[in-house]
Coordinates of C-alpha atoms and ligand atoms in Angstrom, one line a residue:
X3 CA 5.9 25.3 12.3
X4 CA 2.2 25.7 11.5
X5 CA 0.6 22.4 10.5
X6 CA -1.3 22.6 7.3
X7 CA -3.0 20.1 5.1
X8 CA -1.8 20.3 1.5
X9 CA -4.5 21.5 -0.8
X10 CA -5.7 19.0 -3.3
X11 CA -4.2 20.1 -6.6
X12 CA -6.8 19.5 -9.2
X13 CA -10.0 19.9 -7.2
X14 CA -10.9 23.5 -7.6
X15 CA -11.9 23.7 -11.2
X16 CA -13.7 20.4 -11.1
X17 CA -15.4 21.3 -7.9
X18 CA -16.6 24.6 -9.3
X19 CA -18.1 22.9 -12.3
X20 CA -19.7 20.3 -10.1
X21 CA -21.0 23.0 -7.7
X22 CA -22.8 24.5 -10.6
X23 CA -24.1 21.2 -11.6
X24 CA -25.3 20.5 -8.1
X25 CA -27.0 23.9 -7.8
X26 CA -28.7 23.1 -11.0
X27 CA -30.0 19.9 -9.6
X28 CA -30.2 21.2 -6.1
X29 CA -28.8 17.9 -5.0
X30 CA -25.6 16.3 -3.9
X31 CA -22.5 17.3 -5.9
X32 CA -19.7 15.1 -7.0
X33 CA -16.2 15.6 -8.4
X34 CA -14.2 13.3 -10.4
X35 CA -11.5 11.2 -8.9
X36 CA -8.1 12.5 -9.6
X37 CA -7.2 9.1 -11.0
X38 CA -10.1 9.2 -13.4
X39 CA -8.4 9.2 -16.8
X40 CA -11.3 10.9 -18.5
X41 CA -10.3 14.2 -17.0
X42 CA -13.8 15.6 -17.4
X43 CA -16.1 16.9 -14.7
X44 CA -19.4 15.1 -14.1
X45 CA -22.4 15.7 -12.0
X46 CA -25.4 13.6 -11.4
X47 CA -28.8 13.9 -9.8
X48 CA -28.3 11.2 -7.2
X49 CA -31.4 9.6 -6.0
X50 CA -31.4 7.4 -3.0
X51 CA -34.0 4.9 -3.8
X52 CA -33.7 1.3 -2.8
X53 CA -36.5 0.0 -4.9
X54 CA -34.6 -1.3 -7.9
X55 CA -35.3 -4.2 -10.1
X56 CA -33.1 -6.9 -8.7
X57 CA -30.0 -7.6 -10.7
X58 CA -27.5 -10.2 -9.5
X59 CA -25.1 -9.5 -6.7
X60 CA -25.3 -5.7 -6.5
X61 CA -29.0 -5.7 -5.9
X62 CA -28.6 -8.5 -3.4
X63 CA -26.0 -6.5 -1.5
X64 CA -28.1 -3.4 -1.5
X65 CA -31.0 -5.2 -0.1
X66 CA -28.9 -6.8 2.6
X67 CA -27.2 -3.7 3.7
X68 CA -30.0 -1.2 3.5
X69 CA -32.1 -3.3 5.9
X70 CA -29.8 -2.3 8.7
X71 CA -29.2 1.4 8.0
X72 CA -31.5 3.3 5.8
X73 CA -28.9 5.6 4.2
X74 CA -25.3 4.4 4.7
X75 CA -24.3 5.9 1.4
X76 CA -24.9 9.4 2.7
X77 CA -21.7 10.9 4.0
X78 CA -23.6 13.2 6.2
X79 CA -25.0 10.2 8.0
X80 CA -21.5 8.7 8.6
X81 CA -21.7 9.7 12.3
X82 CA -25.3 9.0 13.0
X83 CA -26.0 6.3 15.6
X84 CA -27.0 3.8 12.9
X85 CA -23.6 4.1 11.2
X86 CA -21.7 4.2 14.4
X87 CA -23.3 1.3 16.2
X88 CA -20.6 -0.8 17.7
X89 CA -20.8 -4.5 17.8
X90 CA -19.6 -6.4 20.8
X91 CA -16.2 -8.0 21.1
X92 CA -15.2 -10.5 18.5
X93 CA -14.8 -14.2 19.4
X94 CA -11.5 -15.6 20.6
X95 CA -8.9 -16.3 17.9
X96 CA -9.4 -13.1 15.9
X97 CA -6.0 -11.8 15.0
X98 CA -5.1 -8.1 15.2
X99 CA -1.9 -7.0 13.4
X100 CA 0.0 -4.2 11.6
X101 CA 1.9 -4.4 8.4
X102 CA 4.9 -3.2 6.4
X103 CA 6.8 -4.1 3.3
X104 CA 10.5 -4.7 2.5
X105 CA 11.2 -1.8 0.1
X106 CA 9.1 0.6 2.0
X107 CA 10.9 0.2 5.4
X108 CA 14.1 -1.9 5.3
X109 CA 16.5 0.6 3.7
X110 CA 20.0 -1.1 3.4
X111 CA 19.4 -1.1 -0.3
X112 CA 23.0 -2.2 -1.2
X113 CA 24.1 -3.8 2.1
X114 CA 25.3 -7.4 2.8
X115 CA 25.1 -8.7 -0.7
X116 CA 21.6 -7.5 -1.6
X117 CA 20.9 -7.2 -5.4
X118 CA 19.1 -4.3 -7.0
X119 CA 15.4 -4.3 -7.3
X120 CA 13.3 -2.5 -9.9
X121 CA 12.4 0.0 -7.2
X122 CA 16.0 0.8 -6.4
X123 CA 16.6 1.6 -10.0
X124 CA 13.3 3.4 -10.6
X125 CA 13.6 5.7 -7.5
X126 CA 17.1 6.7 -8.5
X127 CA 15.8 8.1 -11.8
X128 CA 15.1 11.8 -11.5
X129 CA 11.5 12.9 -11.6
X130 CA 9.9 9.6 -10.8
X131 CA 9.3 10.1 -7.1
X132 CA 8.1 13.1 -5.1
X133 CA 11.1 15.2 -4.1
X134 CA 13.3 12.5 -5.8
X135 CA 13.1 10.5 -2.6
X136 CA 14.4 6.9 -2.6
X137 CA 14.1 3.9 -0.3
X138 CA 17.8 3.7 0.2
X139 CA 17.7 4.1 3.9
X140 CA 13.9 4.5 4.5
X141 CA 13.1 3.6 8.2
X142 CA 16.5 1.6 8.5
X143 CA 14.3 -1.3 9.4
X144 CA 17.1 -3.7 8.4
X145 CA 19.1 -2.4 11.4
X146 CA 16.3 -1.9 13.8
X147 CA 14.6 -5.3 14.1
X148 CA 14.8 -5.3 17.9
X149 CA 13.4 -1.8 18.2
X150 CA 10.5 -2.5 15.9
X151 CA 9.6 -5.7 17.6
X152 CA 9.4 -3.8 20.8
X153 CA 7.0 -1.4 19.2
X154 CA 4.8 -4.4 18.2
X155 CA 5.0 -5.7 21.7
X156 CA 3.9 -2.3 23.0
X157 CA 0.9 -2.6 20.7
X158 CA 0.3 -6.2 21.8
X159 CA 0.0 -7.2 18.2
X160 CA -1.2 -10.8 17.4
X161 CA 0.5 -10.8 14.0
X162 CA 2.9 -8.7 12.0
X163 CA 2.7 -8.7 8.2
X164 CA 6.0 -8.0 6.4
X165 CA 7.4 -8.9 3.0
X166 CA 10.6 -10.6 1.9
X167 CA 12.9 -8.8 -0.5
X168 CA 13.5 -11.2 -3.4
X169 CA 16.8 -9.6 -4.4
X170 CA 18.0 -9.6 -0.8
X171 CA 17.8 -13.4 -0.9
X172 CA 18.6 -14.0 -4.5
X173 CA 20.5 -11.0 -5.9
X174 CA 19.8 -11.7 -9.5
X175 CA 16.4 -13.2 -9.0
X176 CA 17.7 -16.5 -10.5
X177 CA 18.2 -19.1 -7.8
X178 CA 20.9 -21.1 -9.6
X179 CA 23.1 -17.9 -9.7
X180 CA 23.5 -17.3 -6.0
X181 CA 21.7 -17.4 -2.7
X182 CA 22.7 -14.6 -0.3
X183 CA 23.0 -16.2 3.2
X184 CA 23.2 -12.8 4.9
X185 CA 19.7 -12.0 3.6
X186 CA 18.4 -15.3 4.9
X187 CA 20.0 -14.5 8.3
X188 CA 18.2 -11.2 8.4
X189 CA 14.8 -12.7 8.0
X190 CA 15.7 -15.6 10.3
X191 CA 16.4 -13.0 13.0
X192 CA 13.2 -11.1 12.3
X193 CA 11.0 -14.3 12.4
X194 CA 12.7 -15.6 15.5
X195 CA 12.2 -12.3 17.4
X196 CA 8.6 -12.2 16.4
X197 CA 8.0 -15.7 17.6
X198 CA 9.8 -15.1 20.9
X199 CA 7.5 -12.2 21.4
X200 CA 4.4 -14.3 20.6
X201 CA 3.7 -12.4 17.4
X202 CA 2.7 -14.5 14.4
X203 CA 4.7 -13.7 11.2
X204 CA 2.5 -13.2 8.2
X205 CA 4.7 -13.1 5.1
X206 CA 4.3 -11.7 1.7
X207 CA 6.6 -13.1 -1.0
X208 CA 6.2 -10.3 -3.5
X209 CA 5.5 -6.7 -2.5
X210 CA 6.7 -5.2 -5.7
X211 CA 10.5 -5.3 -5.5
X212 CA 11.3 -7.5 -8.4
X213 CA 15.1 -8.2 -9.0
X214 CA 16.3 -5.7 -11.6
X215 CA 18.1 -8.4 -13.5
X216 CA 14.8 -10.1 -14.2
X217 CA 13.5 -6.9 -15.6
X218 CA 16.4 -6.3 -17.8
X219 CA 16.8 -9.9 -19.0
X220 CA 13.1 -10.8 -19.5
X221 CA 11.1 -7.6 -19.4
X222 CA 9.7 -8.4 -15.9
X223 CA 6.2 -9.7 -15.6
X224 CA 5.7 -9.4 -19.3
X225 CA 7.5 -12.6 -19.6
X226 CA 6.2 -16.1 -18.8
X227 CA 9.7 -17.2 -17.6
X228 CA 9.1 -15.2 -14.4
X229 CA 6.6 -17.9 -13.2
X230 CA 9.4 -20.4 -12.7
X231 CA 11.8 -17.9 -11.2
X232 CA 9.2 -16.7 -8.7
X233 CA 8.4 -20.3 -7.9
X234 CA 12.0 -21.1 -7.1
X235 CA 12.3 -18.0 -4.9
X236 CA 9.1 -19.0 -3.1
X237 CA 10.3 -22.6 -2.7
X238 CA 13.5 -21.3 -1.1
X239 CA 11.4 -19.3 1.4
X240 CA 9.3 -22.3 2.3
X241 CA 12.4 -24.4 2.7
X242 CA 14.3 -21.9 5.0
X243 CA 11.4 -20.2 6.9
X244 CA 8.4 -22.6 6.5
X245 CA 9.2 -24.4 9.8
X246 CA 8.3 -21.1 11.6
X247 CA 6.1 -19.2 9.1
X248 CA 2.5 -20.6 8.7
X249 CA 0.8 -17.7 6.8
X250 CA 2.1 -17.0 3.3
X251 CA 0.9 -14.6 0.7
X252 CA 2.2 -14.9 -2.8
X253 CA 1.5 -11.4 -4.1
X254 CA 0.5 -8.1 -2.6
X255 CA -1.9 -6.0 -4.6
X256 CA -1.1 -7.4 -8.1
X257 CA -3.5 -4.8 -9.5
X258 CA -0.9 -2.1 -8.8
X259 CA 1.9 -4.1 -10.1
X260 CA 0.1 -4.6 -13.4
X261 CA -1.7 -1.2 -13.9
X262 CA 0.8 1.2 -12.3
X263 CA 3.9 -0.8 -13.4
X264 CA 3.0 -1.7 -17.0
X265 CA 0.1 0.5 -18.0
X266 CA 0.5 4.0 -16.5
X267 CA 4.2 3.7 -15.6
X268 CA 3.8 5.6 -12.3
X269 CA 5.4 2.7 -10.5
X270 CA 8.5 0.6 -11.3
X271 CA 9.4 -0.6 -13.9
X272 CA 7.7 2.5 -15.3
X273 CA 6.4 1.0 -18.6
X274 CA 3.5 2.4 -20.5
X275 CA 2.2 -0.5 -22.5
X276 CA -1.3 0.8 -22.7
X277 CA -4.1 -1.7 -23.3
X278 CA -2.0 -4.8 -23.2
X279 CA 0.9 -4.5 -20.7
X280 CA -1.3 -4.7 -17.6
X281 CA -3.3 -7.7 -18.9
X282 CA -0.2 -9.6 -19.8
X283 CA 1.5 -8.9 -16.5
X284 CA -1.6 -9.9 -14.5
X285 CA -1.8 -13.1 -16.6
X286 CA 1.7 -14.2 -15.6
X287 CA 1.2 -13.1 -12.0
X288 CA -2.0 -15.3 -11.7
X289 CA -0.1 -18.3 -13.1
X290 CA 2.9 -17.6 -10.8
X291 CA 0.5 -17.5 -7.8
X292 CA -1.1 -20.8 -8.8
X293 CA 2.2 -22.5 -9.3
X294 CA 3.5 -21.4 -5.9
X295 CA 0.3 -22.6 -4.2
X296 CA 0.7 -26.0 -5.8
X297 CA 4.4 -26.2 -4.8
X298 CA 3.4 -25.6 -1.2
X299 CA 0.5 -28.0 -1.5
X300 CA 2.5 -30.8 -2.9
X301 CA 5.9 -30.3 -1.2
X302 CA 5.4 -28.6 2.1
X303 CA 1.9 -28.5 3.4
X304 CA 2.0 -32.0 5.0
X305 CA 5.1 -31.2 6.9
X306 CA 4.7 -27.5 7.6
X307 CA 0.9 -27.2 8.0
X308 CA 0.7 -23.6 6.8
X309 CA -1.6 -21.7 4.5
X310 CA -1.0 -19.9 1.3
X311 CA -3.1 -17.1 0.0
X312 CA -2.8 -13.8 -1.9
X313 CA -3.5 -10.2 -0.9
X314 CA -5.8 -8.5 -3.3
X315 CA -6.7 -4.8 -3.2
X316 CA -10.0 -3.4 -4.1
X317 CA -11.9 -0.1 -3.8
X318 CA -15.6 -0.5 -3.5
X319 CA -17.6 0.9 -6.4
X320 CA -21.1 2.2 -5.7
X321 CA -23.6 3.1 -8.5
X322 CA -24.2 6.8 -8.7
X323 CA -27.8 6.4 -9.5
X324 CA -29.2 3.3 -7.9
X325 CA -32.3 3.4 -10.1
X326 CA -30.2 3.3 -13.3
X327 CA -29.4 -0.2 -14.5
X328 CA -26.5 1.1 -16.5
X329 CA -24.9 2.6 -13.4
X330 CA -25.4 -0.6 -11.4
X331 CA -23.7 -2.6 -14.2
X332 CA -20.9 0.0 -14.4
X333 CA -20.3 -0.3 -10.7
X334 CA -20.2 -4.0 -10.8
X335 CA -17.8 -3.8 -13.8
X336 CA -15.5 -1.5 -11.7
X337 CA -15.2 -4.1 -8.9
X338 CA -14.8 -6.9 -11.4
X339 CA -12.0 -5.1 -13.3
X340 CA -10.3 -4.4 -9.9
X341 CA -10.6 -7.3 -7.4
X342 CA -12.5 -9.7 -9.7
X343 CA -9.7 -9.6 -12.3
X344 CA -7.5 -11.7 -9.9
X345 CA -10.0 -13.2 -7.5
X346 CA -12.3 -14.8 -10.2
X347 CA -9.6 -16.9 -11.9
X348 CA -8.3 -18.0 -8.4
X349 CA -11.8 -19.0 -7.1
X350 CA -13.6 -19.8 -10.3
X351 CA -10.8 -20.6 -12.9
X352 CA -11.2 -17.8 -15.4
X353 CA -11.5 -14.0 -15.8
X354 CA -14.8 -12.3 -15.0
X355 CA -17.2 -12.7 -17.9
X356 CA -17.6 -8.9 -18.1
X357 CA -13.9 -8.4 -18.6
X358 CA -13.8 -11.0 -21.4
X359 CA -16.9 -9.4 -23.0
X360 CA -15.7 -5.8 -22.9
X361 CA -12.1 -6.2 -23.7
X362 CA -12.9 -8.8 -26.4
X363 CA -15.5 -6.6 -28.1
X364 CA -13.3 -3.5 -28.1
X365 CA -10.4 -5.5 -29.5
X366 CA -12.6 -6.7 -32.4
X367 CA -13.7 -3.1 -33.0
X368 CA -10.0 -2.1 -33.0
X369 CA -9.4 -4.6 -35.8
X370 CA -7.4 -7.0 -33.7
X371 CA -7.6 -10.7 -34.4
X372 CA -7.7 -11.7 -30.8
X373 CA -8.7 -10.1 -27.5
X374 CA -6.1 -8.0 -25.7
X375 CA -7.1 -10.0 -22.6
X376 CA -5.1 -13.2 -22.7
X377 CA -6.9 -16.5 -22.3
X378 CA -6.3 -19.5 -20.1
X379 CA -6.4 -23.0 -21.5
X380 CA -8.8 -25.5 -20.0
X381 CA -5.9 -27.2 -18.2
X382 CA -4.7 -23.9 -16.8
X383 CA -8.2 -23.0 -15.6
X384 CA -8.5 -26.1 -13.5
X385 CA -4.9 -25.7 -12.3
X386 CA -5.6 -22.1 -11.1
X387 CA -9.0 -22.7 -9.7
X388 CA -9.1 -23.1 -5.9
X389 CA -5.5 -22.0 -5.3
X390 CA -6.3 -20.0 -2.2
X391 CA -6.3 -21.1 1.4
X392 CA -7.3 -17.7 2.6
X393 CA -7.9 -14.4 0.8
X394 CA -6.1 -11.2 1.9
X395 CA -8.0 -8.0 1.4
X396 CA -6.4 -4.6 1.2
X397 CA -9.0 -1.9 1.2
X398 CA -8.7 1.9 1.7
X399 CA -11.5 3.8 -0.1
X400 CA -14.6 3.8 -2.3
X401 CA -15.8 5.5 -5.5
X402 CA -19.2 6.3 -7.0
X403 CA -19.4 4.9 -10.5
X404 CA -21.4 5.8 -13.5
X405 CA -21.7 4.4 -17.0
X406 CA -19.6 6.3 -19.6
X407 CA -19.1 5.0 -23.1
X408 CA -15.5 5.2 -24.4
X409 CA -15.4 4.9 -28.2
X410 CA -13.1 2.0 -29.1
X411 CA -10.9 4.0 -31.5
X412 CA -7.6 2.6 -32.6
X413 CA -5.9 -0.1 -30.6
X414 CA -3.0 2.4 -29.8
X415 CA -5.5 4.5 -27.9
X416 CA -6.8 1.6 -25.8
X417 CA -6.2 1.3 -22.2
X418 CA -7.3 -0.6 -19.1
X419 CA -9.2 2.5 -18.0
X420 CA -11.1 3.0 -21.2
X421 CA -11.9 -0.7 -21.5
X422 CA -14.2 -0.4 -18.5
X423 CA -16.6 2.2 -19.9
X424 CA -17.2 4.0 -16.7
X425 CA -16.3 7.2 -14.8
X426 CA -15.2 7.3 -11.1
X427 CA -16.7 10.0 -8.9
X428 CA -16.2 11.1 -5.3
X429 CA -18.4 13.0 -2.9
X430 CA -16.6 16.2 -1.9
X431 CA -18.0 15.8 1.6
X432 CA -16.1 12.6 2.2
X433 CA -13.1 13.3 4.5
X434 CA -9.8 13.1 2.7
X435 CA -7.0 13.8 5.2
X436 CA -4.1 12.5 3.2
X437 CA -3.4 10.9 -0.1
X438 CA -5.4 12.4 -3.0
X439 CA -7.1 9.2 -3.8
X440 CA -8.0 8.2 -0.2
X441 CA -11.5 9.3 0.9
X442 CA -12.9 7.9 4.1
X443 CA -16.0 6.0 3.2
X444 CA -16.4 3.3 5.9
X445 CA -19.6 1.7 4.6
X446 CA -17.9 0.8 1.3
X447 CA -15.7 -1.6 3.3
X448 CA -18.7 -3.6 4.6
X449 CA -20.1 -3.9 1.1
X450 CA -16.8 -5.1 -0.4
X451 CA -16.5 -7.7 2.3
X452 CA -20.0 -8.9 1.6
X453 CA -19.3 -8.9 -2.1
X454 CA -16.3 -11.2 -1.5
X455 CA -18.5 -13.5 0.6
X456 CA -21.2 -13.8 -2.0
X457 CA -19.0 -14.0 -5.1
X458 CA -16.3 -16.4 -3.9
X459 CA -18.2 -18.8 -1.6
X460 CA -17.4 -17.1 1.7
X461 CA -13.7 -17.7 1.8
X462 CA -11.5 -17.2 4.9
X463 CA -10.5 -13.5 4.8
X464 CA -7.7 -11.7 6.4
X465 CA -7.8 -7.9 6.1
X466 CA -4.2 -7.3 5.0
X467 CA -4.2 -3.5 4.6
X468 CA -6.5 -0.8 5.9
X469 CA -5.5 2.6 7.1
X470 CA -5.2 6.3 6.2
X471 CA -2.4 8.7 5.5
X472 CA -1.7 12.3 6.4
X473 CA 0.0 14.9 4.3
X474 CA 1.5 17.3 6.8
X475 CA 4.1 19.9 6.4
X476 CA 5.1 19.3 10.0
X477 CA 5.1 16.9 12.9
X478 CA 1.7 15.8 14.0
X479 CA 1.3 13.0 16.5
X480 CA -2.3 13.8 17.5
X481 CA -3.8 11.9 14.6
X482 CA -7.5 12.3 15.6
X483 CA -8.6 11.7 12.0
X484 CA -6.8 8.4 11.9
X485 CA -8.5 7.2 15.1
X486 CA -11.8 8.2 13.5
X487 CA -10.9 6.3 10.3
X488 CA -9.9 3.1 12.2
X489 CA -12.9 3.3 14.5
X490 CA -15.4 3.6 11.5
X491 CA -13.7 1.0 9.3
X492 CA -13.2 -1.5 12.0
X493 CA -16.8 -1.0 13.0
X494 CA -17.9 -1.8 9.4
X495 CA -15.7 -4.9 9.4
X496 CA -17.4 -6.0 12.6
X497 CA -20.8 -5.5 11.0
X498 CA -19.6 -7.5 8.0
X499 CA -18.6 -10.3 10.4
X500 CA -22.1 -10.1 11.8
X501 CA -23.4 -10.4 8.2
X502 CA -21.6 -13.7 8.1
X503 CA -18.5 -12.7 6.3
X504 CA -15.6 -15.0 7.4
X505 CA -13.0 -12.4 8.5
X506 CA -10.4 -13.9 10.7
X507 CA -7.9 -11.0 11.1
X508 CA -7.3 -7.4 10.6
X509 CA -4.0 -5.6 9.7
X510 CA -3.6 -1.9 10.3
X511 CA -1.6 -0.3 7.5
X512 CA 1.0 0.5 8.5
X513 CA 3.2 0.1 11.6
X514 CA 5.5 2.9 10.6
X515 CA 5.6 5.9 8.4
X516 CA 7.6 4.7 5.4
X517 CA 8.4 5.2 1.7
X518 CA 5.1 5.6 -0.1
X519 CA 6.2 4.6 -3.6
X520 CA 5.8 7.4 -6.1
X521 CA 4.7 9.7 -3.3
X522 CA 8.1 9.2 -1.5
X523 CA 7.9 10.3 2.2
X524 CA 5.2 13.0 1.6
X525 CA 2.5 10.7 2.8
X526 CA 2.5 9.1 6.2
X527 CA 0.4 6.0 6.9
X528 CA 2.1 4.9 10.2
X529 CA 0.8 4.3 13.6
X530 CA 4.4 5.4 14.6
X531 CA 5.8 8.6 13.3
X532 CA 9.3 8.3 11.8
X533 CA 11.6 11.3 11.8
X534 CA 13.2 10.8 8.4
X535 CA 15.4 13.9 8.7
X536 CA 17.3 12.3 11.5
X537 CA 19.7 9.7 10.2
X538 CA 18.9 7.4 13.2
X539 CA 15.2 7.4 12.0
X540 CA 13.7 7.5 15.5
X541 CA 10.1 6.4 15.9
X542 CA 7.4 8.2 18.0
X543 CA 4.0 6.9 18.8
X544 CA 1.0 8.8 17.3
X545 CA -2.2 8.9 19.3
X546 CA -3.6 6.1 17.1
X547 CA -1.2 3.7 18.8
X548 CA -3.0 4.2 22.1
X549 CA -6.3 3.7 20.4
X550 CA -5.4 0.6 18.4
X551 CA -3.8 -0.9 21.5
X552 CA -7.2 -0.7 23.3
X553 CA -9.0 -2.2 20.3
X554 CA -6.6 -5.1 20.4
X555 CA -6.7 -5.7 24.2
X556 CA -10.5 -5.5 24.1
X557 CA -10.7 -7.7 21.0
X558 CA -13.0 -5.2 19.3
X559 CA -15.3 -2.5 20.6
X560 CA -17.0 -3.0 24.0
X561 CA -19.5 -0.1 23.7
X562 CA -19.7 3.3 22.1
X563 CA -19.0 5.2 25.3
X564 CA -15.9 3.3 26.2
X565 CA -14.6 3.7 22.7
X566 CA -15.2 7.5 22.9
X567 CA -13.2 7.4 26.1
X568 CA -10.3 5.6 24.4
X569 CA -10.3 8.3 21.7
X570 CA -10.3 11.1 24.2
X571 CA -7.5 9.6 26.3
X572 CA -5.4 8.9 23.3
X573 CA -5.6 12.5 22.2
X574 CA -4.8 13.7 25.7
X575 CA -1.6 11.7 25.9
X576 CA -0.3 12.6 22.5
X577 CA 0.2 16.3 23.1
X578 CA 3.2 15.9 25.4
X579 CA 5.0 13.5 22.9
X580 CA 4.1 16.0 20.2
X581 CA 5.9 18.8 22.1
X582 CA 8.9 16.5 22.8
X583 CA 9.2 15.6 19.1
X584 CA 8.7 19.2 18.0
X585 CA 11.6 20.3 20.4
X586 CA 13.8 17.4 19.1
X587 CA 13.1 18.4 15.5
X588 CA 13.9 22.0 16.3
X589 CA 17.2 20.9 17.8
X590 CA 18.1 18.8 14.8
X591 CA 17.0 21.6 12.4
X592 CA 19.2 24.0 14.4
X593 CA 22.1 21.5 14.3
X594 CA 21.7 21.1 10.5
X595 CA 21.7 24.8 10.0
X596 CA 24.9 25.2 12.2
X597 CA 26.5 22.4 10.2
X598 CA 25.7 24.2 7.0
X599 CA 27.1 27.5 8.4
X600 CA 30.1 25.6 9.7
X601 CA 30.8 23.6 6.7
X602 CA 32.6 26.3 4.7
X603 CA 34.6 27.4 7.8
X604 CA 35.6 23.8 8.5
X605 CA 36.8 23.2 5.0
X606 CA 38.7 26.5 5.1
X607 CA 40.4 25.4 8.3
X608 CA 41.2 22.0 6.8
X609 CA 42.7 23.7 3.8
X610 CA 44.8 25.9 6.1
X611 CA 46.1 22.9 8.2
X612 CA 46.5 20.5 5.4
X613 CA 47.9 22.6 2.6
X614 CA 48.9 26.2 3.6
X615 CA 50.7 25.4 6.9
X616 CA 52.9 22.6 5.4
X617 CA 53.7 24.7 2.4
X618 CA 54.6 27.7 4.4
X619 CA 56.8 25.6 6.7
X620 CA 58.6 23.9 3.8
X621 CA 59.2 27.3 2.2
X622 CA 60.5 28.8 5.4
X623 CA 62.9 25.9 5.9
X624 CA 64.1 26.2 2.3
X625 CA 64.5 30.0 2.7
X626 CA 66.3 29.6 6.0
X627 CA 68.7 27.0 4.4
X628 CA 69.4 29.4 1.5
X629 CA 69.9 32.3 3.8
X630 CA 72.3 30.2 6.0
X631 CA 74.3 29.1 3.0
X632 CA 74.5 32.7 1.9
X633 CA 75.8 33.8 5.3
X634 CA 78.4 30.9 5.5
X635 CA 79.7 31.8 2.0
X636 CA 80.1 35.4 2.9
X637 CA 82.1 34.5 6.1
X638 CA 84.4 32.3 4.1
Ligands
BGC715 C1 0.2 -0.9 -1.0 C2 1.0 -0.4 0.1 C3 0.9 1.2 0.2 C4 -0.6 1.5 0.3 C5 -0.8 3.0 0.3 C6 -1.2 -0.4 -0.9 O1 -1.9 -0.9 -2.0 O2 0.2 -2.3 -1.0 O3 2.4 -0.7 -0.1 O4 1.6 1.7 1.3 O5 -1.3 1.0 -0.9 O6 -0.3 3.6 -0.8

């Protein structure tokens, strides 16, 4: 089958409009991000000046980063020597890994006593997920621990990041109800096999699969009672696995949980509580995180000597017009409403001032007595502040940001998105091989890492998610664009380390192709390709496996020529596996077609043997008996 990239659905009209705009300005064109709720097209005359009146952190960052490369914002310069300069290998102790999460890979959704999660229920509702896919079997990771650990060994991973399914351990989510020992055994097995293979387990406690009972009973993260239930679940994990697991993350990407779960409803539990739901969910999540950190600190740390952090996601936001103070402030607001929403309370004890100001002001204008953004008491602030032994950063992409006033209107029309007073834009020249929202903008990664360093006192950072997807109609193991993405993003991370950012590890996202939430299986992030049409879910290495393997064994990039060689060799070796897989897929497609053709025939045969033959036989016997009786009577 011919491989094709899917066209991006909503681009054409907006791009046309922006093309006109750019022709008008005879400058760079932009189009709006598909996630931009404004739905309007925007264009700007982007000027690349770096002489801007210094304003707090953004100007500082700009100054710092522009010293090294004069135009890192320009996508056309993404492959210039300046942008591509490799830094020598990283020091010993840096950890290279790959990641996954429970619902996205395990499958076995109703096996061995597991309870339902909100994602089991959500994905079974028609129309919520692309093609109505579900994670019911996904990669069958639950049954393939040994196979998957072999893949990790093949990659020579230093660590593997996975999450624990709360309803697999505690089916109702409430510890006093029941603990599922089979679930414990599963994770025991996984952890032991990792350790036997010298791979460090890095464990996330919550990667979005809340027990359904907690959703039904309490309304999920809208309810404060979840703080205690989550703490009990975490405590159980520390008790049973903490002798072997030393790196814990309470939550993965709470931004998505709050915004997509409770504001837009694109994710489970699918609620649309605009303007309030996300803020309330986030408030409880932050409290739950802090409580779990304190539990570990007071009850387990001395004995187990591990670390507890959180994995936050954040796109970088770059001002559209660097000479425009309003754009600079809007870009900072974008980052503060994203990463800062969670990081600022955890590092500084309270929400970012800009969130308090904007949401507070709009709430007043909407005639509300109090801000839609909840508040922490003084006691809570000091309890939450400092609850992070390391910060996990998940990062995939960047946006250009410009100021855009959203009238406050009625409170019913408020939303997280309009509260920010900004518009998100993307440069159409940025590569976008897969997910609609994912543009490859490597320089944004370095800026985000520097932002974290400056804002939160240079914390210890583990990159917990970074990678790119593809949206292919057919098999494609020669993922040149993924190699390019990893090369450029890892390079920017190495530059950030040189800037003094305290990055201790990097996690490629993800080990396998897997269930991509509302996108189902239509987007593939894996280093390994998974054939989802085959019920055994076989895995095949993509070219990026060969590339990443070399990065790991060299502990970074030795020099540009060598890295180019790695890329070339990786691409050379993938074409034979590509052919093998394509042949295998053709075979299984043919087998499926034959099965479909055979099916009516088989059921026909079954009907003949199971119903027609016995009936005919019985009737014949009866008829013969009647005939015999008739003959005997006549003879008498
Ligand atoms: C999520 C992952 C997901 C990735 C790509 C991340 O924010 O944590 O589970 O696979 O986005 O969609």
